[in-house]
Short mmCIF file of C-alpha atoms in Angstrom, two decimals:
data_model
loop_
_atom_site.label_atom_id
_atom_site.label_comp_id
_atom_site.label_asym_id
_atom_site.label_seq_id
_atom_site.Cartn_x
_atom_site.Cartn_y
_atom_site.Cartn_z
CA MET A 11 -56.93 -107.32 -142.23
CA THR A 12 -60.15 -108.82 -140.88
CA HIS A 13 -60.21 -112.56 -140.50
CA PRO A 14 -63.46 -114.48 -140.87
CA THR A 15 -64.76 -116.28 -137.75
CA GLU A 16 -63.95 -120.02 -137.80
CA ASP A 17 -66.70 -122.26 -136.38
CA VAL A 18 -65.63 -125.48 -134.61
CA ASP A 19 -66.94 -127.79 -131.93
CA VAL A 20 -64.14 -127.34 -129.36
CA VAL A 21 -61.08 -125.14 -129.01
CA VAL A 22 -58.28 -126.47 -126.77
CA VAL A 23 -55.87 -123.86 -125.45
CA GLY A 24 -52.48 -125.22 -124.41
CA LEU A 25 -50.66 -128.20 -125.92
CA GLY A 26 -48.76 -129.66 -123.04
CA ALA A 27 -49.64 -133.16 -121.91
CA LEU A 28 -53.23 -132.48 -120.79
CA GLY A 29 -54.21 -130.28 -123.73
CA SER A 30 -52.64 -132.68 -126.22
CA ALA A 31 -54.56 -135.60 -124.64
CA ALA A 32 -57.81 -133.68 -124.75
CA THR A 33 -57.22 -132.84 -128.41
CA TYR A 34 -56.49 -136.45 -129.23
CA HIS A 35 -59.62 -137.77 -127.54
CA LEU A 36 -61.84 -135.05 -128.99
CA ALA A 37 -60.63 -135.70 -132.51
CA ARG A 38 -60.85 -139.46 -132.01
CA ARG A 39 -64.51 -138.98 -131.18
CA GLY A 40 -65.09 -137.03 -134.41
CA ALA A 41 -65.25 -133.54 -133.03
CA ARG A 42 -64.10 -130.57 -135.07
CA VAL A 43 -61.29 -129.38 -132.80
CA VAL A 44 -58.67 -126.69 -133.09
CA ALA A 45 -55.85 -126.69 -130.51
CA LEU A 46 -53.78 -123.58 -129.94
CA GLU A 47 -50.31 -123.33 -128.33
CA GLN A 48 -48.72 -119.96 -127.59
CA PHE A 49 -45.16 -121.33 -127.97
CA GLU A 50 -43.63 -123.92 -130.28
CA LEU A 51 -44.77 -127.53 -129.92
CA GLY A 52 -42.62 -129.45 -127.45
CA HIS A 53 -41.40 -126.25 -125.76
CA VAL A 54 -39.54 -126.30 -122.41
CA ARG A 55 -41.43 -123.52 -120.61
CA GLY A 56 -43.95 -125.75 -118.83
CA ALA A 57 -43.77 -129.21 -117.30
CA SER A 58 -44.36 -131.65 -120.20
CA HIS A 59 -40.86 -131.83 -121.70
CA ASP A 60 -37.77 -133.97 -120.98
CA THR A 61 -37.99 -137.77 -120.77
CA SER A 62 -39.23 -139.63 -117.75
CA ARG A 63 -42.31 -139.20 -115.58
CA ILE A 64 -43.50 -141.52 -112.78
CA VAL A 65 -46.66 -143.53 -113.32
CA ARG A 66 -48.19 -145.10 -110.21
CA THR A 67 -51.33 -145.98 -108.36
CA SER A 68 -49.61 -145.51 -104.97
CA TYR A 69 -51.39 -142.49 -103.49
CA GLY A 70 -52.68 -142.00 -99.97
CA ALA A 71 -55.92 -140.50 -101.28
CA GLY A 72 -58.51 -142.74 -102.90
CA GLU A 73 -59.65 -140.30 -105.58
CA TYR A 74 -56.18 -140.43 -107.16
CA VAL A 75 -55.87 -144.22 -106.86
CA ARG A 76 -59.23 -144.63 -108.62
CA LEU A 77 -58.23 -142.31 -111.44
CA ALA A 78 -54.78 -143.88 -111.74
CA LYS A 79 -56.34 -147.34 -112.21
CA SER A 80 -58.41 -145.94 -115.05
CA ALA A 81 -55.37 -144.20 -116.47
CA TYR A 82 -53.48 -147.48 -116.83
CA ALA A 83 -56.27 -148.74 -119.05
CA ASP A 84 -56.10 -145.51 -121.06
CA TRP A 85 -52.33 -145.80 -121.43
CA ALA A 86 -52.80 -149.33 -122.79
CA ASP A 87 -55.46 -148.14 -125.20
CA LEU A 88 -53.22 -145.30 -126.42
CA GLU A 89 -50.34 -147.70 -127.01
CA ARG A 90 -52.60 -150.07 -128.94
CA GLU A 91 -54.05 -147.31 -131.08
CA THR A 92 -50.75 -145.62 -131.91
CA GLY A 93 -48.31 -148.53 -131.93
CA GLU A 94 -46.02 -146.65 -129.54
CA ARG A 95 -44.51 -148.04 -126.36
CA LEU A 96 -44.90 -145.22 -123.84
CA LEU A 97 -44.85 -146.98 -120.44
CA THR A 98 -42.12 -149.04 -118.81
CA ARG A 99 -43.00 -150.98 -115.62
CA THR A 100 -40.29 -150.91 -112.96
CA GLY A 101 -42.09 -151.37 -109.67
CA GLY A 102 -41.84 -148.61 -107.14
CA LEU A 103 -41.23 -147.73 -103.52
CA VAL A 104 -42.78 -144.92 -101.50
CA PHE A 105 -40.64 -144.33 -98.41
CA ILE A 106 -42.49 -142.92 -95.41
CA PRO A 107 -40.51 -141.97 -92.24
CA ASP A 108 -42.51 -142.87 -89.10
CA ALA A 109 -42.12 -139.37 -87.64
CA GLY A 110 -43.06 -137.58 -90.87
CA PRO A 111 -46.35 -135.92 -91.87
CA TYR A 112 -47.55 -138.79 -94.09
CA SER A 113 -49.23 -141.96 -92.98
CA ILE A 114 -48.34 -145.33 -94.42
CA ASP A 115 -51.75 -146.49 -93.24
CA ALA A 116 -53.42 -144.00 -95.59
CA PHE A 117 -51.58 -145.59 -98.52
CA ALA A 118 -52.54 -149.07 -97.37
CA THR A 119 -56.18 -148.05 -96.98
CA SER A 120 -56.53 -146.33 -100.33
CA LEU A 121 -54.73 -149.04 -102.26
CA GLY A 122 -56.70 -151.80 -100.54
CA ARG A 123 -59.97 -149.97 -101.18
CA PHE A 124 -59.38 -150.14 -104.92
CA ASP A 125 -57.84 -153.61 -105.01
CA VAL A 126 -54.34 -152.50 -105.99
CA PRO A 127 -51.76 -155.14 -104.92
CA PHE A 128 -49.11 -153.71 -102.58
CA GLU A 129 -46.66 -154.67 -99.87
CA LEU A 130 -45.50 -152.84 -96.75
CA LEU A 131 -41.76 -153.22 -96.21
CA GLY A 132 -39.45 -152.45 -93.35
CA ALA A 133 -35.96 -151.06 -93.82
CA ASP A 134 -34.34 -154.52 -93.72
CA GLN A 135 -36.67 -155.83 -96.40
CA VAL A 136 -35.96 -152.82 -98.62
CA HIS A 137 -32.23 -153.34 -98.26
CA HIS A 138 -32.49 -157.06 -98.99
CA ARG A 139 -34.35 -156.41 -102.24
CA PHE A 140 -32.62 -153.20 -103.21
CA PRO A 141 -29.23 -152.80 -101.55
CA GLN A 142 -28.68 -149.55 -103.40
CA PHE A 143 -30.82 -147.80 -100.73
CA ARG A 144 -29.70 -146.82 -97.23
CA VAL A 145 -32.66 -146.11 -94.96
CA GLY A 146 -33.02 -146.21 -91.20
CA ASP A 147 -35.26 -148.49 -89.11
CA ASP A 148 -37.63 -145.53 -88.65
CA VAL A 149 -38.54 -145.62 -92.34
CA ARG A 150 -41.04 -147.97 -93.95
CA ALA A 151 -42.03 -148.31 -97.54
CA VAL A 152 -45.01 -149.15 -99.75
CA TRP A 153 -44.13 -151.38 -102.74
CA THR A 154 -46.37 -151.45 -105.81
CA ALA A 155 -45.39 -153.58 -108.80
CA ASP A 156 -47.41 -151.48 -111.24
CA THR A 157 -45.29 -148.38 -110.77
CA GLY A 158 -43.20 -147.33 -113.76
CA ILE A 159 -42.11 -144.65 -116.17
CA ALA A 160 -43.83 -142.73 -118.96
CA HIS A 161 -41.73 -141.12 -121.67
CA ALA A 162 -42.86 -137.53 -121.41
CA ALA A 163 -41.80 -135.89 -124.66
CA ARG A 164 -42.66 -139.00 -126.73
CA THR A 165 -46.12 -139.18 -125.14
CA VAL A 166 -46.92 -135.55 -125.97
CA ALA A 167 -45.63 -135.92 -129.52
CA THR A 168 -47.64 -139.14 -130.01
CA LEU A 169 -50.85 -137.49 -128.80
CA GLN A 170 -50.32 -134.53 -131.12
CA LEU A 171 -49.48 -136.69 -134.12
CA HIS A 172 -52.51 -138.91 -133.70
CA ALA A 173 -54.80 -136.00 -132.91
CA ARG A 174 -53.89 -134.75 -136.41
CA VAL A 175 -54.41 -138.24 -137.84
CA HIS A 176 -58.00 -138.04 -136.51
CA GLY A 177 -58.53 -134.63 -138.09
CA ALA A 178 -57.58 -132.13 -135.40
CA THR A 179 -55.96 -128.85 -136.35
CA LEU A 180 -52.96 -127.88 -134.18
CA ARG A 181 -51.56 -124.34 -134.35
CA ASP A 182 -48.44 -123.44 -132.45
CA ARG A 183 -47.07 -119.93 -131.87
CA THR A 184 -50.68 -118.76 -131.56
CA PRO A 185 -51.35 -116.99 -128.26
CA VAL A 186 -54.93 -116.64 -127.20
CA ARG A 187 -55.77 -113.07 -126.35
CA ALA A 188 -59.28 -113.51 -124.97
CA VAL A 189 -61.89 -116.16 -124.21
CA GLU A 190 -65.42 -114.71 -124.33
CA PRO A 191 -68.43 -116.87 -123.36
CA ASP A 192 -71.66 -115.45 -124.75
CA GLY A 193 -74.30 -117.89 -123.61
CA GLY A 194 -74.33 -119.83 -126.85
CA GLY A 195 -70.72 -120.93 -126.86
CA VAL A 196 -67.30 -119.27 -126.61
CA VAL A 197 -65.45 -116.79 -128.82
CA VAL A 198 -61.68 -117.32 -128.79
CA ARG A 199 -59.60 -114.39 -130.05
CA THR A 200 -56.04 -114.73 -131.42
CA ASP A 201 -53.82 -112.44 -133.46
CA ASP A 202 -54.48 -114.69 -136.45
CA GLY A 203 -58.24 -114.74 -136.26
CA VAL A 204 -61.35 -115.51 -134.26
CA LEU A 205 -62.77 -118.94 -133.48
CA ARG A 206 -66.25 -119.72 -132.24
CA ALA A 207 -66.74 -123.02 -130.40
CA ARG A 208 -69.39 -124.73 -128.37
CA LYS A 209 -66.81 -125.41 -125.65
CA VAL A 210 -63.27 -124.31 -124.87
CA VAL A 211 -60.77 -126.36 -122.83
CA LEU A 212 -58.17 -124.30 -120.96
CA ALA A 213 -55.17 -126.53 -120.34
CA THR A 214 -52.99 -123.49 -119.71
CA ASP A 215 -51.30 -124.25 -116.40
CA ALA A 216 -49.42 -121.20 -115.04
CA TRP A 217 -51.02 -118.98 -117.69
CA THR A 218 -54.64 -119.91 -116.74
CA ASN A 219 -55.54 -116.74 -114.86
CA ARG A 220 -54.61 -114.50 -117.75
CA LEU A 221 -57.69 -115.87 -119.53
CA LEU A 222 -59.90 -116.18 -116.46
CA GLU A 223 -59.33 -112.75 -114.94
CA PRO A 224 -61.24 -110.88 -117.66
CA LEU A 225 -64.16 -113.15 -116.78
CA GLY A 226 -63.97 -112.00 -113.14
CA ALA A 227 -62.44 -115.28 -111.98
CA ALA A 228 -59.11 -116.62 -110.77
CA VAL A 229 -57.76 -119.93 -109.53
CA PRO A 230 -55.31 -119.62 -106.60
CA LEU A 231 -52.04 -120.77 -108.14
CA VAL A 232 -48.51 -120.79 -106.77
CA CYS A 233 -45.84 -121.00 -109.50
CA MET A 234 -42.44 -122.56 -108.86
CA GLN A 235 -39.39 -123.32 -110.94
CA GLU A 236 -38.53 -126.94 -110.26
CA GLN A 237 -35.41 -128.84 -111.23
CA VAL A 238 -34.34 -132.41 -111.78
CA THR A 239 -30.77 -133.69 -111.75
CA TYR A 240 -29.09 -136.63 -113.49
CA PHE A 241 -26.35 -138.57 -111.64
CA ALA A 242 -23.74 -140.92 -113.15
CA PRO A 243 -23.23 -144.05 -111.02
CA ALA A 244 -19.88 -145.83 -111.09
CA ASP A 245 -21.79 -149.09 -111.55
CA PRO A 246 -24.61 -148.27 -114.00
CA ALA A 247 -25.74 -151.91 -114.15
CA ALA A 248 -26.80 -151.70 -110.49
CA PHE A 249 -29.30 -149.02 -111.44
CA GLU A 250 -30.90 -150.61 -114.45
CA ARG A 251 -34.66 -150.88 -114.14
CA ALA A 252 -34.59 -154.64 -113.59
CA ARG A 253 -32.54 -154.05 -110.37
CA PHE A 254 -33.54 -150.59 -109.18
CA PRO A 255 -37.10 -149.17 -108.97
CA VAL A 256 -38.76 -145.80 -109.19
CA TRP A 257 -38.81 -144.31 -105.68
CA ILE A 258 -40.50 -141.48 -103.75
CA TRP A 259 -39.56 -140.12 -100.34
CA GLU A 260 -42.60 -138.66 -98.54
CA ASP A 261 -41.57 -136.32 -95.71
CA GLU A 262 -41.47 -132.62 -94.83
CA HIS A 263 -39.34 -132.30 -97.94
CA CYS A 264 -40.23 -134.82 -100.60
CA PHE A 265 -37.82 -136.33 -103.10
CA TYR A 266 -38.15 -138.84 -105.94
CA GLY A 267 -36.00 -140.69 -108.42
CA PHE A 268 -35.73 -143.12 -111.30
CA PRO A 269 -33.63 -146.02 -112.48
CA ALA A 270 -31.49 -145.65 -115.58
CA TYR A 271 -33.75 -144.89 -118.51
CA GLY A 272 -32.29 -144.53 -121.96
CA GLU A 273 -28.83 -143.61 -120.69
CA PRO A 274 -26.53 -144.77 -117.86
CA THR A 275 -27.65 -142.12 -115.39
CA VAL A 276 -30.22 -141.94 -112.59
CA LYS A 277 -32.55 -138.99 -112.19
CA ALA A 278 -33.63 -137.47 -108.88
CA ALA A 279 -35.27 -134.31 -107.63
CA ARG A 280 -36.91 -132.58 -104.75
CA ASP A 281 -40.67 -132.19 -105.22
CA VAL A 282 -42.18 -128.75 -104.52
CA SER A 283 -38.96 -126.76 -104.03
CA GLU A 284 -40.60 -123.48 -102.97
CA ASN A 285 -38.46 -121.75 -105.61
CA LEU A 286 -41.18 -119.24 -106.40
CA THR A 287 -41.39 -117.66 -109.82
CA THR A 288 -43.79 -116.53 -112.53
CA PRO A 289 -43.83 -117.36 -116.24
CA GLU A 290 -42.43 -113.89 -116.89
CA THR A 291 -39.60 -114.03 -114.38
CA ARG A 292 -38.38 -117.65 -114.38
CA THR A 293 -34.76 -117.92 -115.36
CA PHE A 294 -34.26 -121.49 -116.58
CA VAL A 295 -31.08 -121.42 -114.46
CA HIS A 296 -31.09 -124.06 -111.73
CA SER A 297 -30.68 -123.17 -108.04
CA PRO A 298 -27.23 -124.09 -106.65
CA GLU A 299 -28.75 -124.29 -103.19
CA LEU A 300 -31.43 -126.81 -104.23
CA LEU A 301 -28.80 -128.84 -106.13
CA GLU A 302 -26.59 -128.98 -103.02
CA GLU A 303 -29.58 -130.07 -100.91
CA LEU A 304 -30.34 -132.86 -103.44
CA ARG A 305 -26.72 -133.99 -103.56
CA GLY A 306 -26.75 -134.40 -99.77
CA PHE A 307 -30.03 -136.34 -99.77
CA VAL A 308 -29.06 -138.63 -102.63
CA GLY A 309 -25.62 -139.19 -101.11
CA ARG A 310 -27.26 -140.43 -97.90
CA VAL A 311 -30.11 -142.49 -99.31
CA VAL A 312 -28.72 -143.73 -102.67
CA PRO A 313 -24.96 -143.53 -102.05
CA GLY A 314 -24.00 -145.30 -105.28
CA ALA A 315 -25.74 -142.74 -107.48
CA GLY A 316 -22.53 -140.97 -108.21
CA PRO A 317 -21.81 -137.34 -109.15
CA ASP A 318 -24.36 -135.10 -110.79
CA VAL A 319 -23.86 -134.49 -114.50
CA ARG A 320 -26.72 -132.13 -115.50
CA THR A 321 -29.76 -130.36 -114.13
CA VAL A 322 -32.90 -129.45 -116.06
CA THR A 323 -35.63 -127.01 -114.98
CA CYS A 324 -39.41 -127.02 -115.39
CA GLN A 325 -42.34 -125.04 -114.03
CA TYR A 326 -45.04 -126.08 -111.59
CA ALA A 327 -48.37 -124.27 -111.13
CA LEU A 328 -49.80 -125.56 -107.85
CA THR A 329 -53.40 -125.37 -106.74
CA PRO A 330 -54.36 -125.45 -103.08
CA ASP A 331 -53.49 -128.91 -101.66
CA ARG A 332 -52.22 -129.74 -105.17
CA ARG A 333 -55.72 -130.84 -106.08
CA PHE A 334 -56.53 -131.31 -109.74
CA VAL A 335 -59.05 -129.07 -111.43
CA LEU A 336 -61.13 -130.80 -114.13
CA SER A 337 -64.24 -128.69 -114.21
CA PRO A 338 -66.45 -126.15 -115.94
CA LEU A 339 -65.89 -122.60 -114.74
CA PRO A 340 -68.71 -121.63 -112.38
CA GLY A 341 -70.98 -119.22 -114.18
CA HIS A 342 -69.50 -120.14 -117.54
CA PRO A 343 -70.27 -123.83 -118.23
CA ASP A 344 -68.81 -123.72 -121.74
CA VAL A 345 -65.33 -122.95 -120.34
CA LEU A 346 -63.60 -126.08 -119.04
CA VAL A 347 -60.50 -125.68 -116.85
CA ALA A 348 -57.83 -128.38 -116.54
CA LEU A 349 -55.02 -128.05 -114.01
CA GLY A 350 -52.70 -130.89 -112.99
CA ALA A 351 -50.89 -129.23 -110.07
CA GLY A 352 -47.50 -130.70 -110.96
CA HIS A 353 -48.44 -134.37 -110.61
CA ALA A 354 -50.82 -135.12 -113.48
CA PHE A 355 -48.62 -136.63 -116.17
CA LYS A 356 -49.31 -140.17 -115.02
CA PHE A 357 -53.00 -139.52 -115.60
CA THR A 358 -52.56 -137.90 -119.01
CA PRO A 359 -54.68 -140.13 -121.30
CA ALA A 360 -57.44 -140.47 -118.70
CA ILE A 361 -57.62 -136.73 -118.13
CA GLY A 362 -57.78 -136.18 -121.90
CA ARG A 363 -60.68 -138.64 -122.12
CA VAL A 364 -62.50 -136.93 -119.23
CA LEU A 365 -62.09 -133.51 -120.80
CA ALA A 366 -63.44 -134.83 -124.10
CA ASP A 367 -66.43 -136.29 -122.26
CA LEU A 368 -67.14 -133.03 -120.47
CA ALA A 369 -66.81 -131.02 -123.67
CA LEU A 370 -68.97 -133.28 -125.86
CA ASP A 371 -71.37 -134.89 -123.40
CA GLY A 372 -71.55 -132.47 -120.52
CA GLY A 373 -70.46 -135.17 -118.09
CA THR A 374 -68.29 -138.23 -117.73
CA ALA A 375 -68.63 -141.73 -116.28
CA GLU A 376 -65.31 -141.19 -114.52
CA ASP A 377 -65.74 -139.99 -110.93
CA VAL A 378 -64.00 -136.59 -110.93
CA SER A 379 -66.27 -135.05 -108.31
CA ALA A 380 -63.23 -134.33 -106.15
CA PHE A 381 -61.73 -132.14 -108.83
CA GLY A 382 -64.40 -129.51 -109.18
CA LEU A 383 -63.78 -125.79 -109.23
CA ALA A 384 -65.29 -123.74 -106.42
CA VAL A 385 -66.84 -120.39 -107.09
CA PRO A 386 -63.83 -118.51 -108.42
CA ALA A 387 -62.11 -115.84 -106.44
CA PRO A 388 -63.11 -112.38 -107.60
CA VAL A 389 -60.45 -110.37 -109.35
CA GLY A 390 -59.57 -106.85 -108.19
#
């Protein structure tokens, strides 16, 4: 059976956080947009499921601090427009060992440059405020009051619902077989038909190169299966968000964690586990070795966290230096590529707005010059 070609303004491929946000903003601006997801909506194969994600401005690189400040305004706008409460402020600590590879001065410089209030704390000050932590005198911390938690699954569902409210068409279980720029737009081929659009947004994470390689391009990506673990403290009240903050440990191996959020557990994980995989070979079974490493770390630094009760996996697709890609594909300006490198959820509504700007206006007032895409690596 031959399907007629469907003409639209923009096709979005991938309905995780970034693709859902782009679809929402495009539809809100009145574009005719069709969004395609190869799996079911809300699936667990990527990195947009489960509950909590950290939101923060506390980065040691100014380009992320600047975009994070914008993202807070976009989060507030999204909450106003939808009536949903998606963010919870907790305050947050970034721990930086003096002998580690990260500089507390870089955080102070980037936060100060963009007028983000912060404090630098020594180990004694941390323990005075948050006795749940045990850190040595060789560790200092950056405190930012604006740090908090975004509800991941609720955010994605909210964006999808309100994209539909604004007229977007969302189709799940619809894999894209080919993206074909032809100089006057892009042809998008699926098993269910062909779409023609002025622009296509690829928010396809670990699956991105499947669609770029036929165009003679590829983004260097390293795919990992990550895991997060929930612990059950004996004194859950000590870990409520009014008494215990979001935290990040920046060292050779990085870790992070959350206060209790929706249940009397605390969540923690190692970031960038080096547990290499591919979308075809990932198992969804957590690594016992990584869990044992996390137990040891949490037992030393947050000794009251208690025993682990469950572990959940997700998938990272990391670019070089974990730098975002928010850019047209060189040589194919109607193909926009969006990659979040495993740390983009906090920026979700801002990235969606930027992608809508790029698709509809050809540019954006947001400074995303640091997130361009170099001339793609040739394939073959």
